[in-house]
Short mmCIF file of N, CA, C and O in Angstrom, two decimals:
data_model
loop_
_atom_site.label_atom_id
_atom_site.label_comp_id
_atom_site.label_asym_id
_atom_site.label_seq_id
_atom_site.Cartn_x
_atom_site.Cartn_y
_atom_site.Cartn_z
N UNK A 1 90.49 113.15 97.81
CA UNK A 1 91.46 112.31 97.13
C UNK A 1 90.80 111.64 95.93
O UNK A 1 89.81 110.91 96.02
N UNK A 2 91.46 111.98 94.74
CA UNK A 2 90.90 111.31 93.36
C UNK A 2 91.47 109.67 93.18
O UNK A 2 92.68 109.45 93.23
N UNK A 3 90.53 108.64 92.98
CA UNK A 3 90.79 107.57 92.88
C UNK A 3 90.04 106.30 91.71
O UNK A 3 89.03 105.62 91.83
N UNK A 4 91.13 106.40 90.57
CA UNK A 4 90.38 105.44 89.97
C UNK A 4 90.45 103.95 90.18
O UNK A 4 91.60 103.55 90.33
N UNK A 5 89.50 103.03 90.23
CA UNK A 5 89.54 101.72 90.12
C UNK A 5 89.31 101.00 89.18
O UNK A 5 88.23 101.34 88.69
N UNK A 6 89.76 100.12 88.62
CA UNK A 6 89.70 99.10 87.61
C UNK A 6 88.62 97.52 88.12
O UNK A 6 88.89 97.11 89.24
N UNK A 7 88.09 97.15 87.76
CA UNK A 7 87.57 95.77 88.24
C UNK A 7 87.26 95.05 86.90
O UNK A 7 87.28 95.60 85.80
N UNK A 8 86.95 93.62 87.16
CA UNK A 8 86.07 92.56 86.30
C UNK A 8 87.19 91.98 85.45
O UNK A 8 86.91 91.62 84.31
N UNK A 9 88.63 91.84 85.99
CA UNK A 9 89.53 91.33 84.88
C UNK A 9 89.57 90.05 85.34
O UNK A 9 88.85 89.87 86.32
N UNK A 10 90.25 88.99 84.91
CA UNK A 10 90.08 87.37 85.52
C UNK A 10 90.42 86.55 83.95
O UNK A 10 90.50 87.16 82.88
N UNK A 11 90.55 85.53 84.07
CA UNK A 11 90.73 84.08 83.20
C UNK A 11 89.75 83.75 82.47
O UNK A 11 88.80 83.16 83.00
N UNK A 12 89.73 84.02 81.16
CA UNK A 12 88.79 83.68 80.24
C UNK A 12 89.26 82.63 78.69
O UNK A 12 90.44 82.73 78.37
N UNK A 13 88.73 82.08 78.18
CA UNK A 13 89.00 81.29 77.20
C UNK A 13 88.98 82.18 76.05
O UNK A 13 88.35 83.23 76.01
N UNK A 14 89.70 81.69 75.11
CA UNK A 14 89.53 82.12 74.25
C UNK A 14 88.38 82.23 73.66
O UNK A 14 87.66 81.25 73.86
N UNK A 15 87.71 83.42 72.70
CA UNK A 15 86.47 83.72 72.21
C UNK A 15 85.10 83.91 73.04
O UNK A 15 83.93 83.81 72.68
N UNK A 16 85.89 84.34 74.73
CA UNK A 16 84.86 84.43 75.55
C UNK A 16 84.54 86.51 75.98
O UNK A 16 84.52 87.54 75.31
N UNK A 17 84.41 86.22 77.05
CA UNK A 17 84.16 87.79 76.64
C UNK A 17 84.35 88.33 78.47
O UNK A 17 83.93 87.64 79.40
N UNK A 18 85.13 89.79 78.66
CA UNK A 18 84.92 90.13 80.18
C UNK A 18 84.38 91.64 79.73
O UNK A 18 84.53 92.22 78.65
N UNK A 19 83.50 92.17 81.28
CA UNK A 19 83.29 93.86 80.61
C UNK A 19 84.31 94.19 82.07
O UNK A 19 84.09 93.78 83.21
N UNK A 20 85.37 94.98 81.65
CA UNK A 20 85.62 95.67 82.81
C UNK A 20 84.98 96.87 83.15
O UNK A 20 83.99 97.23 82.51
N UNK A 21 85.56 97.73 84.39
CA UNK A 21 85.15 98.94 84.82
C UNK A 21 86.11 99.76 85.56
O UNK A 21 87.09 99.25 86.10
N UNK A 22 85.84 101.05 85.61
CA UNK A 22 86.76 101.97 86.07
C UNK A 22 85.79 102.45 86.38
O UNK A 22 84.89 102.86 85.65
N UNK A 23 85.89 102.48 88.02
CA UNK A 23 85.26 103.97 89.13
C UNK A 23 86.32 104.97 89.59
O UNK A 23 87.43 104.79 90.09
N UNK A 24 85.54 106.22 89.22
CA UNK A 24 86.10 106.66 89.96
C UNK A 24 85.55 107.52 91.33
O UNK A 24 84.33 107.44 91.48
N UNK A 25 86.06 108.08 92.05
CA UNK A 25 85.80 108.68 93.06
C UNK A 25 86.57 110.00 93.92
O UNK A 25 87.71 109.82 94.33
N UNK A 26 85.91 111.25 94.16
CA UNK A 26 86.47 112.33 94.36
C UNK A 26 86.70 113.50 93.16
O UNK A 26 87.43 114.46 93.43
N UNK A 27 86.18 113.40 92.10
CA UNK A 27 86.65 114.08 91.15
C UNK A 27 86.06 115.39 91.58
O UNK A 27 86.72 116.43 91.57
N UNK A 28 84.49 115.31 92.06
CA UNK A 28 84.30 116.71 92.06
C UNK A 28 84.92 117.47 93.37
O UNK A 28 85.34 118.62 93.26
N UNK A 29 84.96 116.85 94.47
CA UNK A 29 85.42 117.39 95.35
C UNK A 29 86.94 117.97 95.61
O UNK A 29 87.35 118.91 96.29
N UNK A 30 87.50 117.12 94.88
CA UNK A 30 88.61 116.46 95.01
C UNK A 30 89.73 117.81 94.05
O UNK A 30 90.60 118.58 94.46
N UNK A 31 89.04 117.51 92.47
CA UNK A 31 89.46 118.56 91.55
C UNK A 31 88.61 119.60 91.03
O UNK A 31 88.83 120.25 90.01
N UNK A 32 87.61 119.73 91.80
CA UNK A 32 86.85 120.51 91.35
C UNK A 32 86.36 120.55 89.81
O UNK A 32 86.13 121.63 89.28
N UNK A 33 86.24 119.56 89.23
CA UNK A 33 86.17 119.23 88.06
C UNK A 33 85.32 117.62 88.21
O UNK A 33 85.79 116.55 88.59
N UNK A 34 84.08 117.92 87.79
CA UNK A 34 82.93 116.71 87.71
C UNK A 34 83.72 115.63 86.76
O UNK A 34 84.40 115.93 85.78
N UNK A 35 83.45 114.17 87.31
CA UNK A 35 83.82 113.34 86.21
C UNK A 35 83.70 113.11 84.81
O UNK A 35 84.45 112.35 84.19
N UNK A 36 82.51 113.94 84.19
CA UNK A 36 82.03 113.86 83.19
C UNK A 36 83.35 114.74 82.33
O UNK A 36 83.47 114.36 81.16
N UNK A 37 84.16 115.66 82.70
CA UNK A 37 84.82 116.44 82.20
C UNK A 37 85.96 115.95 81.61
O UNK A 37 86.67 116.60 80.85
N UNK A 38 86.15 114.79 81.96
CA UNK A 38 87.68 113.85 81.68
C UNK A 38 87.35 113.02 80.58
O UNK A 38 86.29 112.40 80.63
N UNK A 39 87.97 112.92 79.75
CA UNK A 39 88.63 112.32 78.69
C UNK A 39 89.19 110.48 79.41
O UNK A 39 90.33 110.27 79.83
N UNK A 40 88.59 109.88 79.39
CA UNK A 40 88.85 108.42 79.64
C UNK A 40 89.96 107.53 79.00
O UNK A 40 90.42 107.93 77.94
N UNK A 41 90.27 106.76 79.34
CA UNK A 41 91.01 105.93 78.22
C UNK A 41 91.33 104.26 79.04
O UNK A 41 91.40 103.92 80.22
N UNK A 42 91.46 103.53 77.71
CA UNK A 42 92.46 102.28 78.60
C UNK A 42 93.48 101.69 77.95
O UNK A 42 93.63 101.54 76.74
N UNK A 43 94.05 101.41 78.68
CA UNK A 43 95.77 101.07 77.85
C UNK A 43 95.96 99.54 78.73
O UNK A 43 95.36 99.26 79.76
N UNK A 44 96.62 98.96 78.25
CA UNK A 44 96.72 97.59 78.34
C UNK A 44 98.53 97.38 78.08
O UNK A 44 99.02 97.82 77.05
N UNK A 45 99.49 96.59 79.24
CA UNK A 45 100.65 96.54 79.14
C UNK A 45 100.51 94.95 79.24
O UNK A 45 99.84 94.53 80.18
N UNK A 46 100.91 94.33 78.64
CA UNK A 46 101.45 92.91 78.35
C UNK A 46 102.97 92.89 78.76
O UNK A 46 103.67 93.79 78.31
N UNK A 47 103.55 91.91 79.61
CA UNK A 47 105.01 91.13 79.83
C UNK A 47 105.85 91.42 78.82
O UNK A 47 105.83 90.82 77.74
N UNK A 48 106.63 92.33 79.09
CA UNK A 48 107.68 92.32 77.88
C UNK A 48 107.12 93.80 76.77
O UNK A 48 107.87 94.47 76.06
N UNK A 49 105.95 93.93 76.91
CA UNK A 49 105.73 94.76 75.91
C UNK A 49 105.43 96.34 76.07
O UNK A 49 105.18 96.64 77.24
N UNK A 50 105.41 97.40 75.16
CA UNK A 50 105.44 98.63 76.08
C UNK A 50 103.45 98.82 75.81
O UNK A 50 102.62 98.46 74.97
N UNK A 51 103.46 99.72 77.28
CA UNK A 51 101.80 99.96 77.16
C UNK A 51 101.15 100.29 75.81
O UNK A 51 101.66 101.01 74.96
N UNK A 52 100.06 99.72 75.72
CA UNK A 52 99.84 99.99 74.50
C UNK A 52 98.44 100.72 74.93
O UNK A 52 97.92 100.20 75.92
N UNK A 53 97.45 102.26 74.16
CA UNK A 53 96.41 102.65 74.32
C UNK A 53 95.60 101.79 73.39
O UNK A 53 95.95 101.56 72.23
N UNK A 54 94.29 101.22 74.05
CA UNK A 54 93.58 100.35 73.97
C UNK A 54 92.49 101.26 73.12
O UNK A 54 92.50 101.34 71.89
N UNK A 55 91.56 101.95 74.01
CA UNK A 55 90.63 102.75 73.59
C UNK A 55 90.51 104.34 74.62
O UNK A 55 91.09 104.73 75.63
N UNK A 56 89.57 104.87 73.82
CA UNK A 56 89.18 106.18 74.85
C UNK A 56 88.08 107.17 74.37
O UNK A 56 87.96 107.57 73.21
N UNK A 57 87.51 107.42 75.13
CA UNK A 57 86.09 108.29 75.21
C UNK A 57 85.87 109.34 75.33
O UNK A 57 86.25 109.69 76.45
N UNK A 58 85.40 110.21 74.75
CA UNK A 58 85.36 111.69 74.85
C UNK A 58 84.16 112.32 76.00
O UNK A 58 83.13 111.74 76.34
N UNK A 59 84.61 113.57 76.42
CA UNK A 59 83.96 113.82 77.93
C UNK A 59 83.02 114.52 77.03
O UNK A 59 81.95 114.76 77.59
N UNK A 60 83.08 114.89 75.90
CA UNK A 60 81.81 115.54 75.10
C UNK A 60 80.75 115.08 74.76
O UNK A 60 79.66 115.31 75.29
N UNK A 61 81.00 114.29 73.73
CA UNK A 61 79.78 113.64 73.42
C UNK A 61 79.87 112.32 73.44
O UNK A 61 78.91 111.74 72.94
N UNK A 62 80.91 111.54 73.97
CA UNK A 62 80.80 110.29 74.76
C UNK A 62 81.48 108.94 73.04
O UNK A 62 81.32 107.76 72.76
N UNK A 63 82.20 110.11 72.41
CA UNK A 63 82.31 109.31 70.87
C UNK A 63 83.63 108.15 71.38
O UNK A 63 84.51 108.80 71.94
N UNK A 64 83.82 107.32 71.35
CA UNK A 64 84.38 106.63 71.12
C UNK A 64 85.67 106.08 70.25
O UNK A 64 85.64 106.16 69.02
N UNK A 65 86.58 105.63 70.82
CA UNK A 65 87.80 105.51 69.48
C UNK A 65 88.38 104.24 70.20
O UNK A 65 88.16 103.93 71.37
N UNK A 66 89.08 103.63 69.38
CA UNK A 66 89.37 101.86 69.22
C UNK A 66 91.09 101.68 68.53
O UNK A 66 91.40 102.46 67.62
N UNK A 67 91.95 100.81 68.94
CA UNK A 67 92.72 100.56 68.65
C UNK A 67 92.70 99.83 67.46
O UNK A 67 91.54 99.43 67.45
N UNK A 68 93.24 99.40 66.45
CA UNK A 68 92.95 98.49 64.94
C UNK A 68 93.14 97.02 65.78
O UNK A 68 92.74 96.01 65.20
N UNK A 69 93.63 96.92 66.84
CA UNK A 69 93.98 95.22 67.37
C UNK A 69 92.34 94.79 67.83
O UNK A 69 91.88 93.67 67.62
N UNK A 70 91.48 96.02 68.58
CA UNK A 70 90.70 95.57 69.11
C UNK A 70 89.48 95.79 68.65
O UNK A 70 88.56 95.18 69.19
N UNK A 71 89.20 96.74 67.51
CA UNK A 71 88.57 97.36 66.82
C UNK A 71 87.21 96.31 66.36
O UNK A 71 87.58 95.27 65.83
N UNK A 72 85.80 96.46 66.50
CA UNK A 72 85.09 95.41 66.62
C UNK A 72 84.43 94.68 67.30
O UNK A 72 83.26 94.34 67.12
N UNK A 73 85.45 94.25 68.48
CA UNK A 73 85.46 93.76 69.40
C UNK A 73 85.13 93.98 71.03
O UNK A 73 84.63 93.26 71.90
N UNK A 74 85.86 95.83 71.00
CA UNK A 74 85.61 95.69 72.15
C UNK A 74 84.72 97.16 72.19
O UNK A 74 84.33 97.89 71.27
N UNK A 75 84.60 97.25 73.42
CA UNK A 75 83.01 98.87 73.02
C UNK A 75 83.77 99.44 74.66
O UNK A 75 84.30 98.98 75.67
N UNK A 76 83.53 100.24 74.27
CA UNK A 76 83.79 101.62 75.52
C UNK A 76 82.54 102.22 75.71
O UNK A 76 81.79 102.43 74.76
N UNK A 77 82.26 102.51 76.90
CA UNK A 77 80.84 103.33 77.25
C UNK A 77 81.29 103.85 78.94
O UNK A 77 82.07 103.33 79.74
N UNK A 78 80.50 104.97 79.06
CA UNK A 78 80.65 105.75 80.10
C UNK A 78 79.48 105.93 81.10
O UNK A 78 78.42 106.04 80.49
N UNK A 79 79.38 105.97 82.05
CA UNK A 79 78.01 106.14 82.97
C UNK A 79 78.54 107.41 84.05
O UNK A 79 79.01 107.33 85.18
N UNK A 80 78.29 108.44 83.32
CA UNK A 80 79.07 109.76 84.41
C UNK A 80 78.28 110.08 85.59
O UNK A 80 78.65 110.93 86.40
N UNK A 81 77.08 109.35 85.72
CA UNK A 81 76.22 109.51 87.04
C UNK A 81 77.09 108.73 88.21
O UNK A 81 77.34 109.22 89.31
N UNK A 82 77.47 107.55 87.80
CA UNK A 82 77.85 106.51 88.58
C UNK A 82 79.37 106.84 88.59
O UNK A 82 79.90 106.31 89.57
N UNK A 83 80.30 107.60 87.76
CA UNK A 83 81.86 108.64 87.33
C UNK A 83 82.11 107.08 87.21
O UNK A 83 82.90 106.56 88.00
N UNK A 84 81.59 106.44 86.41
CA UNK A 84 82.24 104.48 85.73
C UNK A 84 82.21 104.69 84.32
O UNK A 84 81.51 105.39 83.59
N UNK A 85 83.36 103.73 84.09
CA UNK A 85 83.89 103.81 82.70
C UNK A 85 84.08 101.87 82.22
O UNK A 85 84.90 101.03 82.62
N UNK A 86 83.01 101.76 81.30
CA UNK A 86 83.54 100.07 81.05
C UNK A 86 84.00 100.16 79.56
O UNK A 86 84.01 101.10 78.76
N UNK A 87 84.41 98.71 79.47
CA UNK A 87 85.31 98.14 78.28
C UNK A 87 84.67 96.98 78.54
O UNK A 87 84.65 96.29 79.56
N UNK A 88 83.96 96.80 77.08
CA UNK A 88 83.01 95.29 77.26
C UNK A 88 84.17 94.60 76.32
O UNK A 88 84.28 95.25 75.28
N UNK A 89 84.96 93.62 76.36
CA UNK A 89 85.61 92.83 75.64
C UNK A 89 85.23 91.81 75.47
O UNK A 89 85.29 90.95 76.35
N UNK A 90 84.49 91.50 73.69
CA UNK A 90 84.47 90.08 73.32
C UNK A 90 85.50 89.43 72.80
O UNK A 90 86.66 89.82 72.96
N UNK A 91 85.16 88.31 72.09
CA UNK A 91 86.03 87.44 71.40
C UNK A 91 87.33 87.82 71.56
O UNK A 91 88.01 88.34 70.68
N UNK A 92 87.69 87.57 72.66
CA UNK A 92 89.01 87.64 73.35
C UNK A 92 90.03 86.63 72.82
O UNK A 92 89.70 85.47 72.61
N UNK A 93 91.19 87.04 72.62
CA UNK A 93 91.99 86.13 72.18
C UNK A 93 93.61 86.16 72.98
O UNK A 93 94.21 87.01 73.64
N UNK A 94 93.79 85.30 72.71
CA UNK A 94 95.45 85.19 73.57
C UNK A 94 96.33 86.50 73.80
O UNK A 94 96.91 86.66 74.88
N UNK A 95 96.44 87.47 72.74
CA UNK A 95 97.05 88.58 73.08
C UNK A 95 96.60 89.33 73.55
O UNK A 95 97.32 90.21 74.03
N UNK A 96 95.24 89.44 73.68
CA UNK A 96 94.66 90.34 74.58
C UNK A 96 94.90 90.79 76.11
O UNK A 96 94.44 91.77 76.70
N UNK A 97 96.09 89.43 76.76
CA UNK A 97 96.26 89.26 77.94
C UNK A 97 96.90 90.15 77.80
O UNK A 97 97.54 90.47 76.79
N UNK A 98 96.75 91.01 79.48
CA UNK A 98 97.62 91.68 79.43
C UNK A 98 97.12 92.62 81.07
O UNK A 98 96.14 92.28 81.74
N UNK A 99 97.94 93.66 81.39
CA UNK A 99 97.11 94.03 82.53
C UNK A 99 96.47 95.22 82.12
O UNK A 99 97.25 96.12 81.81
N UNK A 100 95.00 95.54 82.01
CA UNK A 100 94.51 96.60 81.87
C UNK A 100 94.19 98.02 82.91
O UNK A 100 93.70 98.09 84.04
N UNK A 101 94.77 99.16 81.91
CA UNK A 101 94.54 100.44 83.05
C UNK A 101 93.56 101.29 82.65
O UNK A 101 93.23 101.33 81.46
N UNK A 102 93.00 102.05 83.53
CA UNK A 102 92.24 103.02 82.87
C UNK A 102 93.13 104.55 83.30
O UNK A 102 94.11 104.47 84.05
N UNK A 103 92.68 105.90 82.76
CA UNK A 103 93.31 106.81 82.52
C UNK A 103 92.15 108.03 82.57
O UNK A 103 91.19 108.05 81.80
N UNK A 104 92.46 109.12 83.71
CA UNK A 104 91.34 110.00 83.30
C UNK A 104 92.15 111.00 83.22
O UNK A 104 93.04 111.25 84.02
N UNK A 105 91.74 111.86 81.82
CA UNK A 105 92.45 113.18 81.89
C UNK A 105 91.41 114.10 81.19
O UNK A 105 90.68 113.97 80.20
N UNK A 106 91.77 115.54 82.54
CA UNK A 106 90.65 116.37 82.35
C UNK A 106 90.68 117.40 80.82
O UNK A 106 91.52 118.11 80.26
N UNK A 107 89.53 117.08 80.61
CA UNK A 107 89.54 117.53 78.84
C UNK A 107 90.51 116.90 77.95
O UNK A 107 90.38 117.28 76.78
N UNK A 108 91.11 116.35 78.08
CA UNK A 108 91.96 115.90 77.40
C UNK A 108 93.54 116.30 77.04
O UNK A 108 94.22 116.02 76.05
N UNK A 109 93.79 116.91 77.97
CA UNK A 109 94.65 118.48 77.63
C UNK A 109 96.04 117.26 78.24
O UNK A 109 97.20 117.67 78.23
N UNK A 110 95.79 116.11 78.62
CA UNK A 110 97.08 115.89 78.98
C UNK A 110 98.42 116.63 80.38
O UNK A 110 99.64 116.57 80.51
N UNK A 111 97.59 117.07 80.96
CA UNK A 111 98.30 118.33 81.96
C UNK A 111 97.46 117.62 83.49
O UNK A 111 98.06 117.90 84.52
N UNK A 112 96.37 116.91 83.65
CA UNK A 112 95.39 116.63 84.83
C UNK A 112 95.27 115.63 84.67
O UNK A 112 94.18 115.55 84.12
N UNK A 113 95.90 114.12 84.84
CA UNK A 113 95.65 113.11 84.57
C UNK A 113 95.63 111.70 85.88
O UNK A 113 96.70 111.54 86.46
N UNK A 114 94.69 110.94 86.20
CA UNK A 114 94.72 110.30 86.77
C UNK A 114 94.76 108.76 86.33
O UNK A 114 94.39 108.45 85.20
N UNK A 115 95.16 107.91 87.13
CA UNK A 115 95.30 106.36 86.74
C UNK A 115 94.98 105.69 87.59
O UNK A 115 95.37 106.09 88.69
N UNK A 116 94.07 104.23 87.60
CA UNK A 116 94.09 103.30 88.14
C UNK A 116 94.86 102.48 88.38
O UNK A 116 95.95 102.86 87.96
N UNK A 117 94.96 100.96 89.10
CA UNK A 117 95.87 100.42 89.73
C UNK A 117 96.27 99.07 89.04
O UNK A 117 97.11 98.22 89.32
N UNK A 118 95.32 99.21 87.99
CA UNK A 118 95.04 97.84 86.39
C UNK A 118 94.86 96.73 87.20
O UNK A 118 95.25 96.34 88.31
N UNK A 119 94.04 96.29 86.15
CA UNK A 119 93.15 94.74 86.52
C UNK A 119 93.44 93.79 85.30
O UNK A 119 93.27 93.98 84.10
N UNK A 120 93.98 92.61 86.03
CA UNK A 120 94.88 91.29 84.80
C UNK A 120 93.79 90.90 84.30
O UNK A 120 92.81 90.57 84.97
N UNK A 121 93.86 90.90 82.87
CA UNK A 121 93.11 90.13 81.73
C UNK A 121 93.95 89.19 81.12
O UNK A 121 94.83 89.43 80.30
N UNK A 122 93.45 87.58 81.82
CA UNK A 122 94.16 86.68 80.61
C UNK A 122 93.28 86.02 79.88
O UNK A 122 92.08 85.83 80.06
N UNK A 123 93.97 85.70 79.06
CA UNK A 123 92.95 84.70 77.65
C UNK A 123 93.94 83.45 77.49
O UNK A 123 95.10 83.57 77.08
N UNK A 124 93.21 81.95 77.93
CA UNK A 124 94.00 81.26 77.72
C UNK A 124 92.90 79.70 77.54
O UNK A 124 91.76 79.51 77.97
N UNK A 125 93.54 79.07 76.98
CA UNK A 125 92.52 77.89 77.05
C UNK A 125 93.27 76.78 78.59
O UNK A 125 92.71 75.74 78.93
#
């Protein structure tokens, strides 16, 4: 059974900083397809608003891509030994709240995709 998890979301002040994480577990057994092979991502849905894709990581060479809201700010990195995926978020600001998901899809092809269960990020003083 393939299972991603989200952790490290919680109550932060403004201009403070959380790193989340996404484990996952079962990929190789599971899909026969090693974690390293998936295409990552995280998307973030705020109250009222439709999901929005945050960032996401390539199963190739691990390049990185950023939304223009968060761009700067926040860093994506992968540890495919450990099949964990973080999102270090600084200088957090009020809209940032929101509940964060992560997303694995194999190669990217959009056709093999798994999701976590999102972890609440608020920013509030």
């Amino acid at each position: 059974q393939v299972q991603l998890v989200e952790s490290g979301g919680g109550l932060v002040q403004p201009g403070g900083s959380l790193r989340l994480a996404c484990a996952g577990s079962g990929f190789g057994s599971a899909t026969g397809f090693a974690f390293a092979s998936y295409v990552v991502r995280w998307y973030r849905q705020a109250p009222g608003k439709e999901r929005e894709l945050v960032a996401s990581i390539s199963y190739a060479d691990d390049r990185s891509t950023y939304a223009d809201s968060v761009k700067g700010r926040f860093t994506m990195s992968r540890d495919n030994a450990k099949a964990t995926v973080y999102l270090q978020m600084n200088n957090l600001k009020p809209d940032d709240t929101a509940v964060y998901y992560c997303e694995a899809d194999l190669w990217g092809r959009g056709m093999d995709n798994y999701w976590g269960q999102g972890t609440q990020v608020t920013v509030s003083s």
